[in-house]
Short mmCIF file of C-alpha atoms in Angstrom, two decimals:
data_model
loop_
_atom_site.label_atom_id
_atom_site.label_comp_id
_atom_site.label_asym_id
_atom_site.label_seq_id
_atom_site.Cartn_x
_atom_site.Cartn_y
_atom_site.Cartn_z
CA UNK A 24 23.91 -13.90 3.15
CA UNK A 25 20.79 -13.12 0.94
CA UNK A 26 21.53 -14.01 -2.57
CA UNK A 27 19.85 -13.35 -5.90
CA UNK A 28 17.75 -16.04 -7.46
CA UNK A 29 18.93 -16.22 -10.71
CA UNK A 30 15.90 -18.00 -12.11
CA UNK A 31 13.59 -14.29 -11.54
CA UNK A 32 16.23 -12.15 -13.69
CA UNK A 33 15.09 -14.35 -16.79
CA UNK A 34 11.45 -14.46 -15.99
CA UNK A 35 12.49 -10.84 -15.59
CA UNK A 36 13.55 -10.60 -18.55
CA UNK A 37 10.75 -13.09 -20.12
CA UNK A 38 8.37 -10.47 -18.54
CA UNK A 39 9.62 -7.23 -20.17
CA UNK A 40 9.47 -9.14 -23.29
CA UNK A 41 13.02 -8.50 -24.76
CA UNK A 42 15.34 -11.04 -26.49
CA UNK A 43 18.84 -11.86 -24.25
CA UNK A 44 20.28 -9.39 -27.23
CA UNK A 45 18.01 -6.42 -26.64
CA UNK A 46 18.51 -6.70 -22.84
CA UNK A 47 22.01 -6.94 -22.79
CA UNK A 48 22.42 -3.63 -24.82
CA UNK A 49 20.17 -2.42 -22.19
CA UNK A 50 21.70 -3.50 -19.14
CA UNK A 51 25.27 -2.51 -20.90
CA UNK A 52 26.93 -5.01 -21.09
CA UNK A 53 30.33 -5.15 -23.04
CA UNK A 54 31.47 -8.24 -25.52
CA UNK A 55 35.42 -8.78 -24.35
CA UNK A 56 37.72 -11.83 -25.72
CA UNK A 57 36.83 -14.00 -23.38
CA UNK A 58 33.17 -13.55 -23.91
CA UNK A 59 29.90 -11.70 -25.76
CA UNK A 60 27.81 -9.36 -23.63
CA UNK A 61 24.91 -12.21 -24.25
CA UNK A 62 27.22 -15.06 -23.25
CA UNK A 63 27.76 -12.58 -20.01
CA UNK A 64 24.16 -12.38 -19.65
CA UNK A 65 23.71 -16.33 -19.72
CA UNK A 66 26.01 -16.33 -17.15
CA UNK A 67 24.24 -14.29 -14.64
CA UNK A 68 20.98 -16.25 -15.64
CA UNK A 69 22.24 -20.17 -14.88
CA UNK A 70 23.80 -18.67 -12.05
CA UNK A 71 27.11 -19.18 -13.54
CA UNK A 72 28.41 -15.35 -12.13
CA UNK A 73 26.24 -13.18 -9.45
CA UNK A 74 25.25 -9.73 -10.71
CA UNK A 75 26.45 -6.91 -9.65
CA UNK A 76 25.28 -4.79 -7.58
CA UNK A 77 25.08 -1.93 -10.31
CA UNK A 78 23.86 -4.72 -12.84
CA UNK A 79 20.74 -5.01 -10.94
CA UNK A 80 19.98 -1.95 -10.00
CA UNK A 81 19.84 -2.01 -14.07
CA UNK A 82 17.79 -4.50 -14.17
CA UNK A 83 15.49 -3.19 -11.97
CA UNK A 84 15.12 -0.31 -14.23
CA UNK A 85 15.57 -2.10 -17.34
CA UNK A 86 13.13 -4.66 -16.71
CA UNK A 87 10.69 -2.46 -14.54
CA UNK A 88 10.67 -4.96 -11.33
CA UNK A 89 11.90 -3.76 -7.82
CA UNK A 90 15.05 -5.15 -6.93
CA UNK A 91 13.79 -7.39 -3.97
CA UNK A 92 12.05 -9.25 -6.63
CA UNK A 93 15.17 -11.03 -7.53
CA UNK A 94 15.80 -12.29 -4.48
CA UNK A 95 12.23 -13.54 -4.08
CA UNK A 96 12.19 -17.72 -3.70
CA UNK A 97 10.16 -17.83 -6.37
CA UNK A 98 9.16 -15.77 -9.30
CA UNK A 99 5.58 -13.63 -8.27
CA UNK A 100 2.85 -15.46 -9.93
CA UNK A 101 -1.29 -15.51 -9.42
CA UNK A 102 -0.72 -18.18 -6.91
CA UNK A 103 0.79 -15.84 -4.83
CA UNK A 104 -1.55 -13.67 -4.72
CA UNK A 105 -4.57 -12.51 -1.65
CA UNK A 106 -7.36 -13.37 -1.98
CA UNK A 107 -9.07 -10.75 -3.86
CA UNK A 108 -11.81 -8.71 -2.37
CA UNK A 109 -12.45 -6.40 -5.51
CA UNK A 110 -14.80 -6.88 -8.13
CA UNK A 111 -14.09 -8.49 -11.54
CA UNK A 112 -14.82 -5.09 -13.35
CA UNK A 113 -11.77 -3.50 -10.74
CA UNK A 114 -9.59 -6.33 -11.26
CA UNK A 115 -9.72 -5.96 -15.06
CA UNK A 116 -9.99 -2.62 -16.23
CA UNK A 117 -6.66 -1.99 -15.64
CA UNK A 118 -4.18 -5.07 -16.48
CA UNK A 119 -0.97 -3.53 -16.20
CA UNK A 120 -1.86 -1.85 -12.78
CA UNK A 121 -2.85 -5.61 -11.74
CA UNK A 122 0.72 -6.88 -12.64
CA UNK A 123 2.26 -4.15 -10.63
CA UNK A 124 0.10 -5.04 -7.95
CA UNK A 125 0.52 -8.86 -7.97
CA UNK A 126 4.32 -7.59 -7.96
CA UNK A 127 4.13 -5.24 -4.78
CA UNK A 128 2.49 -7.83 -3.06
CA UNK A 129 5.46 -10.39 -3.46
CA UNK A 130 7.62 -7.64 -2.93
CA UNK A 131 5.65 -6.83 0.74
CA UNK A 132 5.47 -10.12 1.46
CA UNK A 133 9.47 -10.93 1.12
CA UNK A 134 9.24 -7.46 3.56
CA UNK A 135 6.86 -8.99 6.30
CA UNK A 136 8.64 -12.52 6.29
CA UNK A 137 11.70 -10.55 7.08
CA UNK A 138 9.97 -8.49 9.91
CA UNK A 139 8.63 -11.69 11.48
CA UNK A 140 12.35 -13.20 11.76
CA UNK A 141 13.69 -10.24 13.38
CA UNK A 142 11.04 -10.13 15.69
CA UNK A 143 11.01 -13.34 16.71
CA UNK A 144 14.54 -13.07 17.19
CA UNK A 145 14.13 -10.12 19.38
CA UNK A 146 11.45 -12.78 21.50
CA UNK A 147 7.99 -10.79 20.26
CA UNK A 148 5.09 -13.00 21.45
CA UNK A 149 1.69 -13.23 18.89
CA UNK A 150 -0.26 -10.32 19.39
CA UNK A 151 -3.76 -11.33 20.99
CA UNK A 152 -5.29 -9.02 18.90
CA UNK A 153 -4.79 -10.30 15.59
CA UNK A 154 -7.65 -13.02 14.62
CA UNK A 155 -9.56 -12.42 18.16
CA UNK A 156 -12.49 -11.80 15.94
CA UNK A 157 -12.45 -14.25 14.05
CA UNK A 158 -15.67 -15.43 15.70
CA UNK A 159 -17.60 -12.66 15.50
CA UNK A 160 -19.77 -11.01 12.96
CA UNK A 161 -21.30 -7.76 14.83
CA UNK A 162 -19.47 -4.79 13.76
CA UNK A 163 -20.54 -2.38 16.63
CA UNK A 164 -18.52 -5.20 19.14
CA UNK A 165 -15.40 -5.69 16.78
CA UNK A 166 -14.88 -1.82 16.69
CA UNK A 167 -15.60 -1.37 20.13
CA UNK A 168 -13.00 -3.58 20.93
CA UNK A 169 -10.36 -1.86 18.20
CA UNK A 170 -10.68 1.54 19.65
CA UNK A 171 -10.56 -0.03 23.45
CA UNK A 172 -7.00 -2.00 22.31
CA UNK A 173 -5.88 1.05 20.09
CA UNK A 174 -7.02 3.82 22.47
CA UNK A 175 -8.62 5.27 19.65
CA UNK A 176 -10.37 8.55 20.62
CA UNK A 177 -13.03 9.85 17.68
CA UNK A 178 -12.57 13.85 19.51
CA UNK A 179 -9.23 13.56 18.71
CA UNK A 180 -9.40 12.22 15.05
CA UNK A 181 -11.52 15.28 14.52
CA UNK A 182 -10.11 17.72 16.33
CA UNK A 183 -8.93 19.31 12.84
CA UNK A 184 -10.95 19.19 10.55
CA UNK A 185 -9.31 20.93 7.60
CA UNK A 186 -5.64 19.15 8.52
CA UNK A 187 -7.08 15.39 7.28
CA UNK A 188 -3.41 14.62 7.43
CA UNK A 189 -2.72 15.39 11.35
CA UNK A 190 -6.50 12.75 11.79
CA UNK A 191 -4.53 10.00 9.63
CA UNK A 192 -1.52 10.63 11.71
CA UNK A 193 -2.84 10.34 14.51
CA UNK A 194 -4.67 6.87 13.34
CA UNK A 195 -1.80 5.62 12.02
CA UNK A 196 0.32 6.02 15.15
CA UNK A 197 -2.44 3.93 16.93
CA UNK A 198 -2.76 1.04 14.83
CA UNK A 199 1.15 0.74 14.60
CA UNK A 200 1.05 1.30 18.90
CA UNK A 201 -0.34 -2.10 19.09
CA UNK A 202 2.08 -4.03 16.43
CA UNK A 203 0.67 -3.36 12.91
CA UNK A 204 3.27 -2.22 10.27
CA UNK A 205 1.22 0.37 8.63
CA UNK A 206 2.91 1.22 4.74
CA UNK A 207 1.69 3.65 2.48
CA UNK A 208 3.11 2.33 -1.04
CA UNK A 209 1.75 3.19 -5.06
CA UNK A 210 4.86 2.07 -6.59
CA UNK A 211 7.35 -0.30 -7.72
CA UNK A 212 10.00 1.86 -5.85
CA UNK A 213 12.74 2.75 -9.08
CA UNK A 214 12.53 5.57 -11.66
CA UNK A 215 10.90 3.77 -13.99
CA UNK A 216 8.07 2.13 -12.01
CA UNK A 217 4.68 2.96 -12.87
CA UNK A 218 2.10 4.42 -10.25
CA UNK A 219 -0.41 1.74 -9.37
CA UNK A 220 -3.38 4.15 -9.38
CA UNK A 221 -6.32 3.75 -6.85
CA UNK A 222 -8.68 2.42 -9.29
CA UNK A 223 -6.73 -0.64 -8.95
CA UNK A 224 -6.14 -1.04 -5.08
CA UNK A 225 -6.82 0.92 -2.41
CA UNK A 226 -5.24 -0.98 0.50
CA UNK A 227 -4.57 -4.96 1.37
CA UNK A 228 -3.64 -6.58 5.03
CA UNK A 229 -1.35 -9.66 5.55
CA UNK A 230 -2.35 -10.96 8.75
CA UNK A 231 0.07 -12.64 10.84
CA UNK A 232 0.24 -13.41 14.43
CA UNK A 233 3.74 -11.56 14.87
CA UNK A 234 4.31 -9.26 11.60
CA UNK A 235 0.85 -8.06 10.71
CA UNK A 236 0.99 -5.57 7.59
CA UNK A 237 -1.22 -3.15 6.13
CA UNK A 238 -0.17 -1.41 2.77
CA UNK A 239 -2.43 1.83 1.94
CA UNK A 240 -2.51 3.40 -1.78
CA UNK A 241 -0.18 6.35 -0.74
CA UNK A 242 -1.88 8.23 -3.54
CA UNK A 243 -5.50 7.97 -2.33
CA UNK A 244 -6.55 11.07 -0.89
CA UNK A 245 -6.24 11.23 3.14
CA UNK A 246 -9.12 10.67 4.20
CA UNK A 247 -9.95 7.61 2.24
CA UNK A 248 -6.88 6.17 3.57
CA UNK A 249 -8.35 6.21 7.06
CA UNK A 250 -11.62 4.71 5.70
CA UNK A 251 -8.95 1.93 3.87
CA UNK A 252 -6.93 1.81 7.11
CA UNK A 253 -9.69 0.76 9.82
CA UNK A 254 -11.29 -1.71 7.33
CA UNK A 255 -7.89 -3.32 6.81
CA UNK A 256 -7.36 -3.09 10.98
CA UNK A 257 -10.93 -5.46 10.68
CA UNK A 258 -9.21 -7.85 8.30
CA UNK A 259 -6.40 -7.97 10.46
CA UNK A 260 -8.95 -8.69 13.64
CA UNK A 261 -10.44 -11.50 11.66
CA UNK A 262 -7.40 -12.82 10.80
CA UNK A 263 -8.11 -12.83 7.09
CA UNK A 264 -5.28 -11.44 4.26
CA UNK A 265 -7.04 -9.58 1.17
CA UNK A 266 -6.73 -7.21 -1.58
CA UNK A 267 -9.46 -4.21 -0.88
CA UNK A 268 -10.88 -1.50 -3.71
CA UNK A 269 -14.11 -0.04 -3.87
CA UNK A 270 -16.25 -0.27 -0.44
CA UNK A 271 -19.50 -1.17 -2.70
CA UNK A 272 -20.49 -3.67 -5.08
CA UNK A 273 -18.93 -6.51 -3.58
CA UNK A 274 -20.59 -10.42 -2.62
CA UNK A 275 -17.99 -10.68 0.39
CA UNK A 276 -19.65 -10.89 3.44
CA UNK A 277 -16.56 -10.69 5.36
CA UNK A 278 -15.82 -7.57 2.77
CA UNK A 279 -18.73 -5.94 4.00
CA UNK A 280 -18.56 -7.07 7.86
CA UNK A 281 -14.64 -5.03 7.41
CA UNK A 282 -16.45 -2.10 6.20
CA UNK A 283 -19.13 -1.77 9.14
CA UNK A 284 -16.32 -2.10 10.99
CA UNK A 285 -14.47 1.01 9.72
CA UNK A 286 -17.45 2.86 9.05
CA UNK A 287 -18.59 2.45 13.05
CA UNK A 288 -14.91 3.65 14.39
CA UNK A 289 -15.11 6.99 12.40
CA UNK A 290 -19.00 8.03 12.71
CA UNK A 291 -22.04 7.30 14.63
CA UNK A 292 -25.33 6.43 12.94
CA UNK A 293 -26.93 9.00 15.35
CA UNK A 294 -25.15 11.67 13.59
CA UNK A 295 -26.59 10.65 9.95
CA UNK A 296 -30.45 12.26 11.26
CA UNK A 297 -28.39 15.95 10.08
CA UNK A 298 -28.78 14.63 6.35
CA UNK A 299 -32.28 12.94 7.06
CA UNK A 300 -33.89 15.38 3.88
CA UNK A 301 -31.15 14.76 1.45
CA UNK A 302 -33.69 12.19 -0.65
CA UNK A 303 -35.48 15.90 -0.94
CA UNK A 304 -32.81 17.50 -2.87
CA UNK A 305 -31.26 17.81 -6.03
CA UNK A 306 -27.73 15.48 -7.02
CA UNK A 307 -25.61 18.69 -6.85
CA UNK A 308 -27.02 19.94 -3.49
CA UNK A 309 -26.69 16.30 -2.09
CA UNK A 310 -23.08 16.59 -3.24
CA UNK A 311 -22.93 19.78 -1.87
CA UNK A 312 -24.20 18.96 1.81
CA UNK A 313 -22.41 15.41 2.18
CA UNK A 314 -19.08 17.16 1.51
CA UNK A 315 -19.87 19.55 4.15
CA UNK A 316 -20.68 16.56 6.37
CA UNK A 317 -17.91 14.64 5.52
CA UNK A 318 -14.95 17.61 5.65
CA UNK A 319 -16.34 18.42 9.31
CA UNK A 320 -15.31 14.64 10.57
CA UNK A 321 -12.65 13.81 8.62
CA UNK A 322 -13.88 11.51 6.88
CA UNK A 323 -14.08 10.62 2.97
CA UNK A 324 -17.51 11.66 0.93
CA UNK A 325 -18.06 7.84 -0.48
CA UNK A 326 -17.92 6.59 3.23
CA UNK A 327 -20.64 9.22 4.33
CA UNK A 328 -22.87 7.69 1.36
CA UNK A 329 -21.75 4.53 2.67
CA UNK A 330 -23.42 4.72 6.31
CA UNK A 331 -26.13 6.24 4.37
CA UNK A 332 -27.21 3.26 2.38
CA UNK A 333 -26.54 1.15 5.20
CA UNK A 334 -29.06 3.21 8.06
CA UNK A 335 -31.31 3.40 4.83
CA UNK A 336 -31.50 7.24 4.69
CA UNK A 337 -31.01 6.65 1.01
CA UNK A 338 -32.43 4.18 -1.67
CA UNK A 339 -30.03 2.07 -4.10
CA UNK A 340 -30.57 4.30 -6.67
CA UNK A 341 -29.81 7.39 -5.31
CA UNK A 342 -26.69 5.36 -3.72
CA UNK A 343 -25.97 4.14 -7.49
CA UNK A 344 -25.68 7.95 -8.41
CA UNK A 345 -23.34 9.39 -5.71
CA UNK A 346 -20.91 6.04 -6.35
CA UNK A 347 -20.97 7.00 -10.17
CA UNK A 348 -20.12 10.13 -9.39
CA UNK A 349 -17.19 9.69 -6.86
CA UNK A 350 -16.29 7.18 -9.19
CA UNK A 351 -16.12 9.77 -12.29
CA UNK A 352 -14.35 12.09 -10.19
CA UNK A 353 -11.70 9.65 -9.04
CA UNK A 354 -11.02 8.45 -12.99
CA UNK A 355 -10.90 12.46 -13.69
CA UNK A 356 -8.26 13.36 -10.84
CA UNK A 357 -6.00 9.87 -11.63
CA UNK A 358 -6.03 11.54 -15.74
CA UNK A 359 -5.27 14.98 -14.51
CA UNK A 360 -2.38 13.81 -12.17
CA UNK A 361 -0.97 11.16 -14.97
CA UNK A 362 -1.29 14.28 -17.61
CA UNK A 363 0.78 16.13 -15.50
CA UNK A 364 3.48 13.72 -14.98
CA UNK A 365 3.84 13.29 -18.58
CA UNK A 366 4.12 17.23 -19.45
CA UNK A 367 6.68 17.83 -16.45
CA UNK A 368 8.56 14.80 -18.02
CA UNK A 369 8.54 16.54 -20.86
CA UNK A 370 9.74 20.27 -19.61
CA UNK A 371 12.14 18.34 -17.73
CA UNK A 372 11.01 19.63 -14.79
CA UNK A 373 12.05 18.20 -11.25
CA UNK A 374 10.15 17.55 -8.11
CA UNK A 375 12.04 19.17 -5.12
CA UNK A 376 11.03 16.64 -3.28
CA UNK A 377 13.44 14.53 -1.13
CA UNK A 378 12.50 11.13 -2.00
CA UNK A 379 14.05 9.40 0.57
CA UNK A 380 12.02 11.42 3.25
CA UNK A 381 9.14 10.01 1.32
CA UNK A 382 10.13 6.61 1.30
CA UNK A 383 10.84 6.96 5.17
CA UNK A 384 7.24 8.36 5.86
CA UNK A 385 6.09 5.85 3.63
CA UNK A 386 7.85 2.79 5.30
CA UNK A 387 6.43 3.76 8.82
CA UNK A 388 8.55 4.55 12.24
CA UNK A 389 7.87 1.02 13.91
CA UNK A 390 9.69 -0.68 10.69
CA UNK A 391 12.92 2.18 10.44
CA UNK A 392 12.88 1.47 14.43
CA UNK A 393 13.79 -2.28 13.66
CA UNK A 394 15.91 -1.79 11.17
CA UNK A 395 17.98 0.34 13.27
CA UNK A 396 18.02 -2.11 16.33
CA UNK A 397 18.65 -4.86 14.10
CA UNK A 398 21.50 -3.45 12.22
CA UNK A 399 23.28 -2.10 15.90
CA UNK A 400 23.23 -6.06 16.70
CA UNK A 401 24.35 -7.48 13.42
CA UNK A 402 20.84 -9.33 13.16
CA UNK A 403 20.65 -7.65 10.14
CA UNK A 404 23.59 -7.34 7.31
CA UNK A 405 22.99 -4.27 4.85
CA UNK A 406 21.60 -6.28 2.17
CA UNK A 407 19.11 -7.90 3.79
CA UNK A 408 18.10 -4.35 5.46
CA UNK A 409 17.59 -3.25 1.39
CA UNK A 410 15.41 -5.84 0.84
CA UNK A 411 13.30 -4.71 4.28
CA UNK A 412 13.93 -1.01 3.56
CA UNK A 413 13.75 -0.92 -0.58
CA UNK A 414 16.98 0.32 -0.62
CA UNK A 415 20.46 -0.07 -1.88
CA UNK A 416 22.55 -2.01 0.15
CA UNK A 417 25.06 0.52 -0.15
CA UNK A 418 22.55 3.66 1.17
CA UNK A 419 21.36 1.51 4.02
CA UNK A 420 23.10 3.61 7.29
CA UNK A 421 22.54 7.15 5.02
CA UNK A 422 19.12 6.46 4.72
CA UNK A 423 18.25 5.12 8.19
CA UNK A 424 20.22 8.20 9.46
CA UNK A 425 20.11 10.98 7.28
CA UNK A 426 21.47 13.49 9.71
CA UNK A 427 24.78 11.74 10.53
CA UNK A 428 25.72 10.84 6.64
CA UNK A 429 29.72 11.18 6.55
CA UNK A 430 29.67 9.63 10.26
CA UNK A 431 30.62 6.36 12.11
CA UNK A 432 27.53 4.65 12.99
#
């Protein structure tokens, strides 16, 4: 049985910054005869008495960590971290973003170690395909050989062009086809998480021979998640883990081998000659025509200016000015989308939005698949499925099968 490392719910604590008093009017708890709500707090942090299940669930919210990040081995620190692909400006403009991150990445790695055990227990062999690259630094060979293992087909990745979400679909369901665990995660995963907004991450890759992971910023718009998605696919092929932001502006040669990669699987260089006179134009009418460009393949606007710069159709400067303004459009959209969170928080509106159905999108078919097989064989108990899942223990079978809730499974 997984248990609850009581030495995380007083870093926890130590990490919300509140006093054993503060937290346990927060969490609740009651003084009786026997004992003060802080002496029942001490308890539950030497390890004296195991929480509840309700007590941390309160925690979680309380202390604004996700739930598997008590039962972490050890508390989430910088040591655990990727290596970090970003820049410095990236990983600092936004510290509290960067300890939600640092956080999701424990929490994601608890999920993968999980993954690997239940595969190998199921007999999964290492998947040739993960570090076969590791050797190689031409990006036209390492995404020739992605979309010949994948069966990636660029036709069908465009065949609708104004449905971006049917192209990532589609390239999600061939990355996971050959073993990847493909999550789309911006969150902590409780009520009172904070969104970890693209500026901070965009996606990161945990290579591993049996589990690989890739976690996309689920609020990143669609098609930059593809773009995120094939360059993580290339970390995965080199066998390298790392945190990924911006696709510019970085000194990582392996950084920039990933995004050759990527930017070869979803367009041709040939195709680039249509915006040969965009030097010749105005910023607004270059805008203008790479959207055009870009909506037509499915692909993001900052990639297109990407493959520019790198055929040379552009100079740095004029590259400098497209980034700054993708860049200042990004910042805008992440304000207008936190401003409206706050005023529908305060009209009390409600998203009709089931978020379970979101988490289960989210999650990915390949990992609900093995939680299901796993939990038919007893390999997995219910709480350990919570920590794979990011669920209650309790909401386990309801939320792997939401259409026989109030039936034996």
């Amino acid at each position: 049985m997984v248990e609850v490392n009581h030495h995380n719910l007083r870093w926890a604590r130590d990490t919300a910054k509140l006093s054993r008093d503060d937290a346990a009017k927060k969490l609740n708890l009651t003084t009786s005869k026997r004992s003060t709500a802080v002496e029942k707090l001490d308890k539950i942090e030497n390890g004296d008495k195991p929480p509840t299940q309700s007590q941390l669930e309160k925690m979680a919210n309380v202390y604004k960590q996700p739930v598997v990040a008590f039962y972490l081995d050890s508390q989430p620190s910088k040591g655990d971290i990727l290596p970090d692909f970003r820049t410095l400006p990236q990983q600092k403009q936004d510290p509290e973003g960067s300890a939600r991150l640092d956080i999701l990445i424990s929490e994601v790695k608890a999920r993968q170690s999980l993954t690997r055990d239940l595969l190998e227990e199921e007999g999964q062999e290492p998947l040739a395909h993960v570090a076969s690259a590791k050797d190689f630094t031409d990006a036209e060979y390492i995404a020739a050989d992605i979309k010949k293992t994948m069966g990636f087909e660029l036709d069908q990745y465009r065949r609708t062009p104004s449905q971006p979400e049917k192209a990532f679909k589609y390239l999600r369901s061939c990355i996971e086809n050959v073993g990847i665990f493909v999550l789309l995660i911006s969150d902590l995963g409780h009520p009172q998480s904070n969104t970890i907004p693209v500026s901070v991450f965009r996606g990161f890759a945990l290579a591993d021979s049996i589990a690989p992971y890739i976690v996309i910023n689920r609020k990143d718009s669609k098609r930059a998640q593809s773009f995120t998605l094939l360059h993580e696919v290339a970390h995965i092929w080199l066998g390298s883990s790392g945190i990924s932001g911006k696709i510019h502006d970085t000194d990582s040669n392996l950084e920039r081998l990933c995004s050759r990669v990527a930017a070869r699987m979803l367009l041709q260089p040939h195709e680039l000659t249509e915006l040969s006179s965009l030097r010749s134009v105005p910023l607004e009418n270059q805008l203008s025509i790479i959207q055009q460009f870009a909506d037509y393949r499915n692909i993001s606007q900052p990639m297109v200016a990407y493959n520019l710069r790198l055929e040379d159709y552009i100079d740095s400067a004029m590259w400098q000015r497209l980034q700054d303004k993708y860049a200042e459009d990004l910042l805008d959209k992440e304000q207008k989308e936190k401003e409206k969170r706050e005023q529908d928080k305060a009209l009390g509106k409600s998203t009709p939005i089931d978020p379970n159905k979101v988490k289960r999108s989210s999650l990915g078919a390949p990992l609900l698949d093995l939680a299901r097989r796993s939990l038919a064989t007893d390999i997995l108990t219910p709480t350990k499925a919570s920590i794979l899942l990011g669920v209650n223990p309790r909401k386990v079978r309801s939320f792997l099968y939401p259409n026989r809730q109030g039936r034996s499974i």
